[in-house]
Short mmCIF file of C-alpha atoms in Angstrom, two decimals:
data_model
loop_
_atom_site.label_atom_id
_atom_site.label_comp_id
_atom_site.label_asym_id
_atom_site.label_seq_id
_atom_site.Cartn_x
_atom_site.Cartn_y
_atom_site.Cartn_z
CA MET A 1 14.72 25.98 17.78
CA THR A 2 15.70 22.36 16.81
CA SER A 3 17.20 20.86 13.85
CA SER A 4 14.33 20.50 11.74
CA PRO A 5 10.66 20.98 11.56
CA THR A 6 9.74 17.73 12.48
CA ALA A 7 12.44 17.98 15.26
CA ASP A 8 10.37 20.80 16.31
CA LEU A 9 7.07 19.14 16.01
CA THR A 10 8.48 16.66 18.02
CA ALA A 11 9.35 19.27 20.82
CA ALA A 12 6.42 20.73 20.95
CA GLY A 13 4.95 17.25 22.12
CA VAL A 14 3.65 16.06 18.80
CA SER A 15 4.31 12.53 17.86
CA ILE A 16 4.64 11.97 14.55
CA TRP A 17 3.57 8.72 12.77
CA LEU A 18 3.42 7.67 8.88
CA ASP A 19 -0.04 6.96 7.72
CA ASP A 20 1.28 4.24 5.14
CA LEU A 21 2.45 0.39 5.39
CA SER A 22 3.99 -1.85 2.98
CA ARG A 23 6.00 -4.49 2.48
CA GLU A 24 8.18 -2.94 -0.08
CA ARG A 25 8.76 0.00 3.05
CA ILE A 26 9.31 -2.90 5.24
CA ASN A 27 11.84 -5.02 2.93
CA SER A 28 13.64 -2.12 1.72
CA GLY A 29 14.49 -0.22 4.86
CA ALA A 30 13.09 2.43 4.38
CA PHE A 31 11.98 3.20 7.64
CA LYS A 32 15.34 3.71 9.07
CA HIS A 33 15.17 7.34 7.21
CA LEU A 34 12.15 7.95 8.22
CA ILE A 35 12.71 7.41 11.73
CA GLU A 36 16.21 9.19 12.00
CA GLU A 37 15.47 12.16 9.21
CA ARG A 38 11.55 12.61 9.92
CA ASN A 39 11.26 12.12 13.29
CA VAL A 40 8.53 9.26 12.69
CA VAL A 41 7.55 7.33 15.84
CA GLY A 42 4.49 4.92 14.57
CA VAL A 43 2.46 3.62 11.78
CA THR A 44 -1.24 3.60 10.88
CA THR A 45 -2.97 1.54 8.26
CA ASN A 46 -6.53 1.45 7.04
CA PRO A 47 -8.08 -0.70 3.92
CA SER A 48 -7.08 1.78 1.45
CA ILE A 49 -3.56 1.62 2.14
CA PHE A 50 -3.33 -2.17 2.24
CA ALA A 51 -5.15 -2.60 -1.31
CA ALA A 52 -2.56 0.07 -2.44
CA ALA A 53 0.41 -1.62 -1.25
CA LEU A 54 -1.09 -5.00 -2.56
CA LYS A 55 -1.68 -3.56 -6.15
CA LYS A 56 2.52 -3.61 -6.28
CA GLY A 57 2.64 -7.45 -6.02
CA GLU A 58 5.97 -7.85 -6.42
CA SER A 59 6.88 -7.99 -2.23
CA TYR A 60 3.92 -10.18 -1.77
CA ALA A 61 4.47 -12.97 -4.37
CA SER A 62 6.23 -15.68 -2.27
CA GLN A 63 3.67 -15.65 0.81
CA ILE A 64 0.82 -15.41 -1.78
CA GLY A 65 2.32 -18.22 -3.40
CA ALA A 66 2.86 -20.00 -0.04
CA LEU A 67 -0.68 -19.76 0.63
CA ALA A 68 -2.13 -20.31 -2.86
CA GLN A 69 -0.38 -24.03 -2.26
CA ALA A 70 -1.91 -24.16 1.10
CA GLY A 71 -5.62 -23.76 -0.25
CA ALA A 72 -5.57 -20.67 1.76
CA SER A 73 -9.37 -19.23 1.39
CA VAL A 74 -9.18 -15.46 0.38
CA GLY A 75 -10.31 -13.87 3.72
CA GLN A 76 -7.61 -16.14 4.95
CA ALA A 77 -5.09 -15.02 3.08
CA VAL A 78 -5.67 -11.16 3.08
CA PHE A 79 -5.53 -12.14 6.98
CA ASP A 80 -2.33 -13.64 7.25
CA ILE A 81 -0.70 -10.73 4.63
CA THR A 82 -1.97 -7.77 6.63
CA THR A 83 -1.29 -9.45 10.27
CA HIS A 84 2.78 -9.99 8.84
CA ASP A 85 3.49 -6.66 7.32
CA VAL A 86 1.87 -5.02 11.13
CA ALA A 87 4.49 -7.43 13.02
CA GLN A 88 7.22 -6.74 11.02
CA ALA A 89 6.52 -3.15 11.48
CA CYS A 90 5.71 -3.57 15.20
CA ASP A 91 9.30 -4.58 15.58
CA ILE A 92 10.72 -1.91 13.39
CA PHE A 93 9.41 0.46 15.77
CA ALA A 94 9.76 -1.78 18.99
CA GLU A 95 12.65 0.78 19.82
CA ALA A 96 10.63 3.55 20.28
CA ALA A 97 8.04 1.75 21.81
CA LYS A 98 10.54 1.18 24.58
CA ARG A 99 12.09 4.45 24.89
CA THR A 100 8.31 5.76 25.43
CA ASN A 101 7.27 3.28 27.34
CA GLY A 102 4.57 2.36 24.94
CA ALA A 103 3.01 5.74 24.10
CA ASP A 104 4.79 5.69 20.54
CA GLY A 105 6.27 2.61 18.59
CA ARG A 106 2.70 1.74 17.94
CA VAL A 107 1.49 0.23 14.78
CA SER A 108 -2.44 0.21 14.12
CA ILE A 109 -4.50 -2.57 12.46
CA GLU A 110 -7.99 -1.74 11.30
CA VAL A 111 -11.10 -4.27 11.90
CA ASP A 112 -12.66 -5.56 8.79
CA PRO A 113 -14.85 -2.53 8.37
CA GLY A 114 -17.81 -4.80 7.20
CA LEU A 115 -17.92 -5.35 11.02
CA SER A 116 -18.24 -1.53 11.86
CA ARG A 117 -21.97 -1.89 12.69
CA ASP A 118 -21.38 -5.47 14.56
CA THR A 119 -20.44 -5.12 18.11
CA ALA A 120 -19.81 -8.84 19.00
CA GLY A 121 -18.06 -9.04 15.67
CA THR A 122 -15.79 -6.47 16.06
CA VAL A 123 -14.90 -7.48 19.27
CA ALA A 124 -13.99 -10.79 18.22
CA GLU A 125 -12.16 -9.66 15.50
CA ALA A 126 -9.77 -7.30 17.68
CA LYS A 127 -8.84 -10.18 19.75
CA ARG A 128 -7.78 -12.67 16.69
CA LEU A 129 -5.59 -9.51 15.17
CA HIS A 130 -4.06 -8.79 18.22
CA ALA A 131 -3.59 -12.56 19.06
CA LYS A 132 -2.26 -12.96 15.49
CA VAL A 133 0.04 -10.03 15.60
CA GLN A 134 1.57 -10.90 19.33
CA ARG A 135 3.32 -7.39 19.74
CA THR A 136 2.63 -5.24 22.49
CA ASN A 137 2.86 -2.32 20.71
CA VAL A 138 0.16 -3.18 18.33
CA LEU A 139 -3.09 -0.85 18.38
CA ILE A 140 -6.22 -2.50 16.94
CA LYS A 141 -8.20 -0.14 14.82
CA ILE A 142 -12.21 -0.22 15.82
CA PRO A 143 -14.49 2.80 14.01
CA ALA A 144 -16.00 5.15 16.38
CA THR A 145 -19.55 4.13 15.24
CA ARG A 146 -22.70 3.65 17.45
CA GLU A 147 -22.01 -0.06 17.77
CA GLY A 148 -18.39 0.25 17.84
CA LEU A 149 -18.21 2.40 21.33
CA PRO A 150 -19.58 -0.51 23.56
CA ALA A 151 -16.61 -2.87 21.25
CA ILE A 152 -13.91 -0.05 22.17
CA SER A 153 -14.66 -0.41 25.95
CA THR A 154 -15.04 -4.06 25.94
CA THR A 155 -11.66 -4.66 23.27
CA LEU A 156 -10.02 -2.18 26.44
CA ALA A 157 -11.09 -4.25 29.10
CA GLY A 158 -9.22 -7.38 27.99
CA GLY A 159 -6.58 -5.30 27.93
CA ILE A 160 -5.75 -4.81 24.50
CA SER A 161 -4.84 -1.17 23.22
CA VAL A 162 -7.16 0.32 20.64
CA ASN A 163 -7.34 3.14 18.15
CA VAL A 164 -10.38 4.42 17.93
CA THR A 165 -10.45 5.79 14.33
CA LEU A 166 -13.47 7.88 11.91
CA ILE A 167 -14.21 10.27 14.36
CA PHE A 168 -15.56 13.58 12.53
CA SER A 169 -18.26 15.49 15.45
CA LEU A 170 -17.60 16.56 18.92
CA GLU A 171 -20.44 15.06 20.60
CA ARG A 172 -18.96 11.33 19.13
CA TYR A 173 -15.93 12.26 20.53
CA ARG A 174 -16.96 12.83 24.08
CA ASP A 175 -18.47 9.64 24.00
CA VAL A 176 -15.21 7.88 22.89
CA VAL A 177 -13.68 9.22 26.00
CA ASP A 178 -16.45 8.10 28.02
CA ALA A 179 -16.12 4.82 26.49
CA PHE A 180 -12.09 4.55 27.00
CA MET A 181 -12.78 5.49 30.68
CA LEU A 182 -14.80 2.79 30.98
CA GLY A 183 -13.08 0.19 29.18
CA LEU A 184 -10.06 0.97 31.62
CA GLU A 185 -12.71 0.94 35.04
CA GLN A 186 -13.51 -2.46 33.28
CA ALA A 187 -10.02 -3.92 32.25
CA LYS A 188 -9.34 -2.77 36.34
CA GLU A 189 -11.75 -4.91 37.84
CA ASN A 190 -10.52 -7.80 35.07
CA GLY A 191 -7.12 -7.15 37.10
CA HIS A 192 -5.04 -6.25 34.04
CA ASP A 193 -2.68 -3.93 34.28
CA LEU A 194 -3.41 -0.32 33.08
CA SER A 195 0.30 1.04 32.50
CA GLN A 196 0.21 -1.56 29.50
CA ILE A 197 -3.00 -0.56 28.02
CA HIS A 198 -2.93 2.48 25.67
CA SER A 199 -5.24 4.27 23.60
CA VAL A 200 -5.65 7.22 20.59
CA ALA A 201 -8.28 8.91 19.34
CA SER A 202 -8.26 9.69 15.46
CA PHE A 203 -9.98 13.22 14.50
CA PHE A 204 -10.60 13.25 10.74
CA VAL A 205 -9.56 16.92 9.80
CA SER A 206 -9.37 17.38 6.26
CA ARG A 207 -12.25 15.75 5.56
CA LEU A 208 -14.14 18.12 6.90
CA ASP A 209 -13.21 20.93 4.82
CA THR A 210 -13.60 19.00 1.55
CA GLU A 211 -17.16 18.80 2.53
CA ILE A 212 -18.02 21.82 4.17
CA ASP A 213 -15.81 23.80 1.89
CA ALA A 214 -18.28 22.43 -1.58
CA LEU A 215 -21.39 23.51 0.75
CA LEU A 216 -19.62 27.15 1.33
CA ASP A 217 -19.48 27.12 -2.81
CA ALA A 218 -22.71 26.26 -3.22
CA VAL A 219 -24.08 28.86 -0.42
CA GLY A 220 -21.86 31.54 -2.60
CA THR A 221 -21.89 34.59 -0.55
CA ASP A 222 -19.38 36.34 0.45
CA GLU A 223 -20.10 35.53 4.38
CA ALA A 224 -19.67 31.55 3.35
CA LYS A 225 -16.50 31.92 0.80
CA ALA A 226 -14.89 33.84 4.10
CA LEU A 227 -15.48 30.33 6.31
CA LYS A 228 -13.64 28.07 3.24
CA GLY A 229 -10.76 25.91 4.32
CA GLN A 230 -11.19 26.58 8.44
CA ALA A 231 -13.68 23.99 9.83
CA GLY A 232 -11.39 20.93 9.90
CA VAL A 233 -9.05 22.77 12.13
CA ALA A 234 -11.74 24.20 14.28
CA ASN A 235 -13.09 20.95 14.90
CA ALA A 236 -9.64 19.73 16.14
CA CYS A 237 -8.94 22.60 18.33
CA LEU A 238 -12.46 22.05 20.26
CA ALA A 239 -12.07 18.43 20.12
CA TYR A 240 -8.66 19.15 22.06
CA ARG A 241 -10.64 21.07 24.51
CA ILE A 242 -12.53 18.55 25.37
CA PHE A 243 -9.69 16.27 25.90
CA GLN A 244 -8.38 18.50 28.42
CA GLU A 245 -11.18 18.67 30.38
CA GLN A 246 -12.28 14.98 30.41
CA PHE A 247 -8.83 14.27 31.22
CA ALA A 248 -8.91 16.81 33.98
CA THR A 249 -11.86 14.85 35.76
CA GLU A 250 -12.23 13.12 38.98
CA ARG A 251 -13.32 10.14 37.10
CA TRP A 252 -9.94 10.35 35.47
CA GLN A 253 -7.87 11.16 37.90
CA ALA A 254 -8.60 7.67 39.49
CA LEU A 255 -7.61 5.89 36.69
CA GLU A 256 -4.54 7.82 36.41
CA ALA A 257 -3.93 6.79 39.86
CA ALA A 258 -4.32 3.11 39.02
CA GLY A 259 -1.55 3.55 36.54
CA ALA A 260 -3.77 4.68 33.45
CA HIS A 261 -2.18 6.61 30.30
CA ALA A 262 -4.81 9.06 29.16
CA GLN A 263 -6.21 8.37 25.61
CA ARG A 264 -4.09 10.91 23.06
CA PRO A 265 -6.03 12.93 20.35
CA LEU A 266 -4.61 11.92 16.93
CA TRP A 267 -5.11 13.97 13.90
CA ALA A 268 -5.86 11.80 10.91
CA SER A 269 -6.77 12.67 7.45
CA THR A 270 -4.01 15.43 7.66
CA GLY A 271 -3.22 15.27 3.66
CA VAL A 272 -4.45 19.09 2.18
CA LYS A 273 -6.89 18.27 -0.46
CA ASP A 274 -7.31 21.54 -1.66
CA PRO A 275 -4.54 23.11 -3.67
CA ASN A 276 -5.54 26.65 -2.47
CA LEU A 277 -5.00 25.70 1.29
CA PRO A 278 -1.40 25.73 2.76
CA ASP A 279 0.02 21.88 1.97
CA THR A 280 1.40 21.82 5.84
CA LEU A 281 -2.32 23.19 6.99
CA TYR A 282 -3.45 20.58 9.36
CA VAL A 283 -0.03 20.15 10.79
CA ALA A 284 1.32 23.45 11.41
CA GLY A 285 -2.26 24.42 12.81
CA LEU A 286 -2.81 21.86 15.35
CA VAL A 287 0.33 21.71 17.72
CA ALA A 288 -0.10 21.22 20.94
CA PRO A 289 1.42 18.80 23.30
CA HIS A 290 0.30 14.82 23.89
CA VAL A 291 -1.07 14.73 20.28
CA VAL A 292 -0.32 12.43 17.35
CA ASN A 293 -0.51 13.90 13.59
CA THR A 294 -0.54 10.58 11.38
CA MET A 295 0.54 11.91 7.94
CA PRO A 296 0.70 10.63 4.40
CA GLU A 297 4.08 10.40 3.13
CA LYS A 298 3.94 13.75 0.84
CA THR A 299 2.35 15.79 3.81
CA LEU A 300 5.64 14.65 6.18
CA GLU A 301 8.03 15.66 3.54
CA ALA A 302 6.52 18.91 2.94
CA VAL A 303 6.32 19.88 6.95
CA ALA A 304 10.23 18.73 6.65
CA ASP A 305 10.71 21.22 3.62
CA HIS A 306 9.12 23.92 4.34
CA GLY A 307 6.91 23.57 7.75
CA VAL A 308 6.92 26.16 10.48
CA VAL A 309 6.05 25.08 13.30
CA ARG A 310 4.98 27.02 16.42
CA PHE A 311 4.56 25.63 19.77
CA ASP A 312 0.71 25.57 20.99
CA THR A 313 -1.17 26.55 17.95
CA ILE A 314 -4.28 25.24 19.57
CA THR A 315 -5.28 26.24 23.14
CA GLY A 316 -5.58 29.99 22.67
CA SER A 317 -8.04 29.20 19.35
CA TYR A 318 -10.81 28.20 21.23
CA GLU A 319 -12.77 30.79 20.74
CA GLN A 320 -12.29 31.39 17.16
CA SER A 321 -13.16 28.08 16.59
CA GLU A 322 -16.44 28.38 18.16
CA LYS A 323 -17.02 31.32 15.97
CA THR A 324 -15.88 29.15 12.72
CA LEU A 325 -18.45 26.34 13.50
CA ASN A 326 -21.33 29.23 14.58
CA GLY A 327 -20.61 30.70 11.46
CA LEU A 328 -21.38 27.58 9.11
CA ALA A 329 -24.92 27.25 10.80
CA ALA A 330 -25.21 30.70 10.29
CA VAL A 331 -25.04 30.51 6.38
CA GLY A 332 -27.39 27.74 6.62
CA ILE A 333 -24.75 24.62 7.02
CA SER A 334 -25.83 21.87 9.68
CA TYR A 335 -22.60 20.76 11.13
CA ASP A 336 -24.55 17.45 12.36
CA GLU A 337 -25.59 16.31 9.11
CA VAL A 338 -22.24 16.52 7.80
CA VAL A 339 -20.43 15.23 10.41
CA GLN A 340 -23.16 12.40 10.13
CA GLN A 341 -22.75 11.83 6.15
CA LEU A 342 -18.66 11.52 6.72
CA GLU A 343 -19.06 9.08 9.06
CA THR A 344 -21.41 6.96 6.45
CA GLU A 345 -18.93 7.96 3.75
CA GLY A 346 -15.89 6.88 5.38
CA LEU A 347 -17.12 3.75 6.24
CA ASP A 348 -18.22 3.00 3.07
CA LYS A 349 -15.11 4.05 1.66
CA PHE A 350 -13.33 1.56 3.91
CA VAL A 351 -15.80 -1.27 2.47
CA ALA A 352 -14.84 -0.46 -0.90
CA SER A 353 -11.45 -0.70 -0.19
CA TRP A 354 -11.59 -4.32 1.62
CA ALA A 355 -13.45 -5.65 -1.25
CA GLU A 356 -11.08 -4.12 -3.38
CA LEU A 357 -8.04 -6.08 -1.43
CA LEU A 358 -10.16 -9.39 -1.44
CA ALA A 359 -11.12 -9.24 -5.32
CA ASP A 360 -6.63 -8.53 -5.51
CA VAL A 361 -5.60 -11.16 -3.64
CA GLU A 362 -7.94 -13.72 -4.60
CA ALA A 363 -6.67 -12.98 -8.06
CA ALA A 364 -3.04 -13.01 -6.88
CA LEU A 365 -3.89 -16.85 -5.30
CA THR A 366 -5.46 -18.07 -8.93
CA HIS A 367 -2.23 -16.44 -10.87
CA ALA A 368 -0.05 -18.52 -8.02
CA ALA A 369 -1.82 -21.68 -8.23
CA PRO A 370 -4.24 -21.65 -11.22
CA GLU A 371 -5.59 -25.00 -11.05
CA ARG A 372 -6.94 -24.91 -7.41
CA GLN A 373 -10.72 -23.89 -7.04
CA THR A 374 -10.60 -20.44 -6.64
CA PRO A 375 -12.96 -19.46 -3.29
CA CYS A 376 -15.60 -17.32 -2.91
CA PRO A 377 -14.36 -13.36 -1.43
CA VAL A 378 -15.85 -13.90 2.37
CA SER A 379 -15.64 -11.09 4.78
CA LEU A 380 -13.03 -11.05 7.34
#
């Protein structure tokens, strides 16, 4: 055993990324503690995180004032504020990126969620974000919608590293891996150095339990109640089996021989929502080599305080994981319907958070320069 649970995770092959970013964190030097004491080697963001960060306000006052004086639109202001934070975080994690040959030290920024059903718009926004951040360790987050899949391939084909987000189903995860490999094949044809392209596939965990456990309670039988709190981990474990299978194919081996890096599974939504479940469930239960676990700080601190890490809690669990998902069908719960609903709701939540972010920035711009004409909120 190593010196702490987070060090044990690192030793087991799990990269710890923080699911949070704010200018306050950047300016305070708080990341230094997380890097040195909590083994954090990356950061993920989403519209909800930026909306929460902007509500604090003080750290953004100077930039918002400058943007207001320059007459920036709300959409441009949000774009400049978020990309500034991500670029600064990329600099903080540059050493980790160098040490891991680009696998870690990554900071993710998401395309406008309003574009999630617009393939061409997503690609254009991914390129715009990448060009603005101007850091080799940035990841552009693209949702794994049907329209997002070709956008993922096209973005990778342009040599841009991608974090594929909002994955709930095993079928969709297979599609994501296919889109990833297609993108690398096209990138190779386009003359890009595959060794410089990285990707993760963000598989959402706790939201599945939240939705399914409510359905199990509604069923109310002993058989149904016995399945509570198990679907999220089971689903992720079976996703890891797909990862092992797909990255052992001849198709992948040809890309790997050309210098490509495998797209690592990333466990997202790892904060436990049900107080009756262990608060480290989606960390301790999902330990295996070559994965990323992105945690909110509350979960990270719980792991550091009392997490018990065992090496590889995934690969021996496939039979039980299949039994769990089959058990859902046996009590009348449709896995396909649940994961589709979660994708739709996830996108709706991000769109709502984006609208909230635009509204907050609009109010801040108006306050900073009340004499100027207030622009209408626009989508990025």
